[in-house]
Amino acid sequence: MSFADLGLTPELLRAVEAEGYTEPTPVQAQAIPHVLAGRDVLAGAQTGTGKTAAFVLPILQLLNANRPTPKHPIRPAGKPGRGRLGARPLIASGLPVRALVLAPTRELALQVEEFVRTYGKERPVRSATIYGGVGYEAQLTAIAAGPEIVVATPGRLLDLVEQRKIDLRSVEILVLDEADRMLDMGFIRDIRKILALLPARRQNLLFSATFADDVRQLAATLLQDPAEVQIARRNSAIETVRQVIFPVDKHRKKELLTHLIQSGRIDRALVFVRTKHGAQRLADQLYRDGISAAAIHGDRSQGQRVKALDDFKEGRIAILVATEVAARGLDIDGLPHVVNFELPTVAEDYIHRIGRTGRAGMEGDAISLVCLEELELLNDIEALLRKRIKDELVPGFELDRRASAEAAHQVRSYSGAGRSRAGTGRSSDGRGPRRRTGRPEGARSHGVSTHAPRSHGSSAYGTTHATSHAGAVRPRTGGGQTGLSAMPGESFARDRAAS
Ligand code: AMP
């Protein structure tokens, strides 16, 4: 299957060729013909599968094929919604907005627009990106220029609608990108308000990595006779990522990371930590150690985040330290390493994190620095992956015996007390109530209270949660696969099995 077989125009074919794509990814091969045919599409695909091009390419083609001229302006395809906002007179100027892409985060929105520009190189289509956390001026200027494609996060878009700065009554194509993330982040009400502002007759595309009940409900109300596209589970996509665990005492993680960078084991990496403060502290510490590093997290201004990301993409800094939310959906070409400085408290987030590397068939490397206190989280991750991740002890970083024993004791007594397993929503006995340990940055910064993970019976990751932990991860005795012969290594391996 080639891009030409999909029915794309020569200029778009040249644009994908210029990007070095030789053949469409599965989501592109399946979705593009349906989008070009004007159908609604429900696609189960996540970041890293080429999903952005799967909607941006055909949308560019549709918009170019049917552009309004001053003589024959395209009228709104249907009546605007009759909500409070839809009824107001609008003062927006310029050409009508014809395609609207809603995305969960500003970083993702910016990336989508970057693809609009990249693929539309030969026949540019005017676009604007709208997201919160920055001043209005630049966005208002972009809107005033009359963008045909608007890529937006829901909150700021509604804000601008309320200010009557943008008119959505001519939208012909709506895309919900990473719908599950948007719902996780509490955007459902905003999304529904936006839907009420759009013409009733339009083409709708919904992309989501997972299909819990809330996503299905939204899809049912939004899509008409959709073509369904389901891409291979993420678990198979991440097979191109080499995963390794470096056991380390908690208080020596920074030192180990510095060592791995200075010894050349890690050259360029996205490093995940759990908290905003942790991200900043780690970036500062690396910087003091002479390593070019920056942090992106919710406390940094949008300008700082964009600059850090640009510096990292352009190779001016080697290490980008990020929290889960800040890094969500980031697309960084050819990222060789992802480092979990701390394991995520929700097992699925591990898969999202390591999905930043090994994209589109490239090999990637995911390194996790795991201390004994994190063994339970590790077990949850391995249960989700249904495989054991190889561990390697780094010489000079053997675990401290006393500290290890103490931590292991804590882990065991904690889990013995009936602690819920993070990310799986099951307690140690597999029957307890769902509870999420810890609270990721996103839960706070988006005003969403801590919530239990959704049922994953129908998720794109498969039915992992139906599997019991004991069955999913076989306990191993003795040292790790790489000769953890010293007592500290044995202790780690034993505690892995025990936790
Ligand atoms: P996405 O899933 O949209 O975040 O895309 C992930 C990455 O895959 C991006 O860096 C794209 O540039 C890249 N990509 C998209 N389509 C293709 C393709 N057909 N062949 C190779 N790489 C691709």
mmCIF file of C-alpha atoms and ligand atoms in Angstrom, residues 3 19-25 28 46-53 108 111 115 119 329 331-333 359-360, ligand 1:
data_model
loop_
_atom_site.group_PDB
_atom_site.id
_atom_site.type_symbol
_atom_site.label_atom_id
_atom_site.label_comp_id
_atom_site.label_asym_id
_atom_site.label_seq_id
_atom_site.Cartn_x
_atom_site.Cartn_y
_atom_site.Cartn_z
ATOM 1 C CA PHE A 3 0.223 6.920 -0.196
ATOM 2 C CA GLU A 19 9.000 14.039 5.316
ATOM 3 C CA GLY A 20 10.642 10.747 4.445
ATOM 4 C CA TYR A 21 7.492 8.639 4.816
ATOM 5 C CA THR A 22 7.661 5.729 2.415
ATOM 6 C CA GLU A 23 4.331 4.125 3.156
ATOM 7 C CA PRO A 24 1.234 4.945 5.150
ATOM 8 C CA THR A 25 0.969 3.673 8.688
ATOM 9 C CA GLN A 28 -3.421 6.343 7.744
ATOM 10 C CA GLN A 46 -2.723 6.771 19.851
ATOM 11 C CA THR A 47 0.225 9.062 19.614
ATOM 12 C CA GLY A 48 3.040 7.470 17.690
ATOM 13 C CA THR A 49 0.835 5.648 15.191
ATOM 14 C CA GLY A 50 0.822 8.463 12.645
ATOM 15 C CA LYS A 51 -2.729 9.457 13.593
ATOM 16 C CA THR A 52 -2.177 13.175 13.083
ATOM 17 C CA ALA A 53 -1.375 12.759 9.402
ATOM 18 C CA LEU A 108 -0.536 18.716 21.167
ATOM 19 C CA GLN A 111 2.036 19.957 17.073
ATOM 20 C CA PHE A 115 1.732 19.204 10.733
ATOM 21 C CA TYR A 119 1.926 18.864 4.921
ATOM 22 C CA GLY A 329 1.344 14.017 23.191
ATOM 23 C CA ASP A 331 6.175 14.544 19.256
ATOM 24 C CA ILE A 332 9.914 14.692 19.188
ATOM 25 C CA ASP A 333 11.531 13.212 16.121
ATOM 26 C CA ARG A 359 8.023 5.787 17.052
ATOM 27 C CA ALA A 360 6.903 4.816 13.589
HETATM 28 P P1 AMP B 1 1.534 10.841 15.531
HETATM 29 O O1 AMP B 1 0.967 9.500 15.854
HETATM 30 O O2 AMP B 1 0.664 11.632 14.655
HETATM 31 O O3 AMP B 1 1.917 11.575 16.798
HETATM 32 O O4 AMP B 1 2.881 10.633 14.676
HETATM 33 C C1 AMP B 1 4.019 10.045 15.188
HETATM 34 C C2 AMP B 1 5.231 10.262 14.328
HETATM 35 O O5 AMP B 1 5.184 9.427 13.185
HETATM 36 C C3 AMP B 1 5.444 11.673 13.818
HETATM 37 O O6 AMP B 1 6.786 12.024 14.102
HETATM 38 C C4 AMP B 1 5.265 11.600 12.334
HETATM 39 O O7 AMP B 1 6.132 12.489 11.672
HETATM 40 C C5 AMP B 1 5.619 10.162 12.048
HETATM 41 N N1 AMP B 1 4.897 9.612 10.900
HETATM 42 C C6 AMP B 1 3.615 9.839 10.572
HETATM 43 N N2 AMP B 1 3.285 9.135 9.476
HETATM 44 C C7 AMP B 1 4.369 8.438 9.115
HETATM 45 C C8 AMP B 1 4.640 7.508 8.050
HETATM 46 N N3 AMP B 1 3.716 7.171 7.168
HETATM 47 N N4 AMP B 1 5.873 6.980 7.982
HETATM 48 C C9 AMP B 1 6.807 7.312 8.898
HETATM 49 N N5 AMP B 1 6.621 8.187 9.916
HETATM 50 C C10 AMP B 1 5.411 8.730 10.023
#
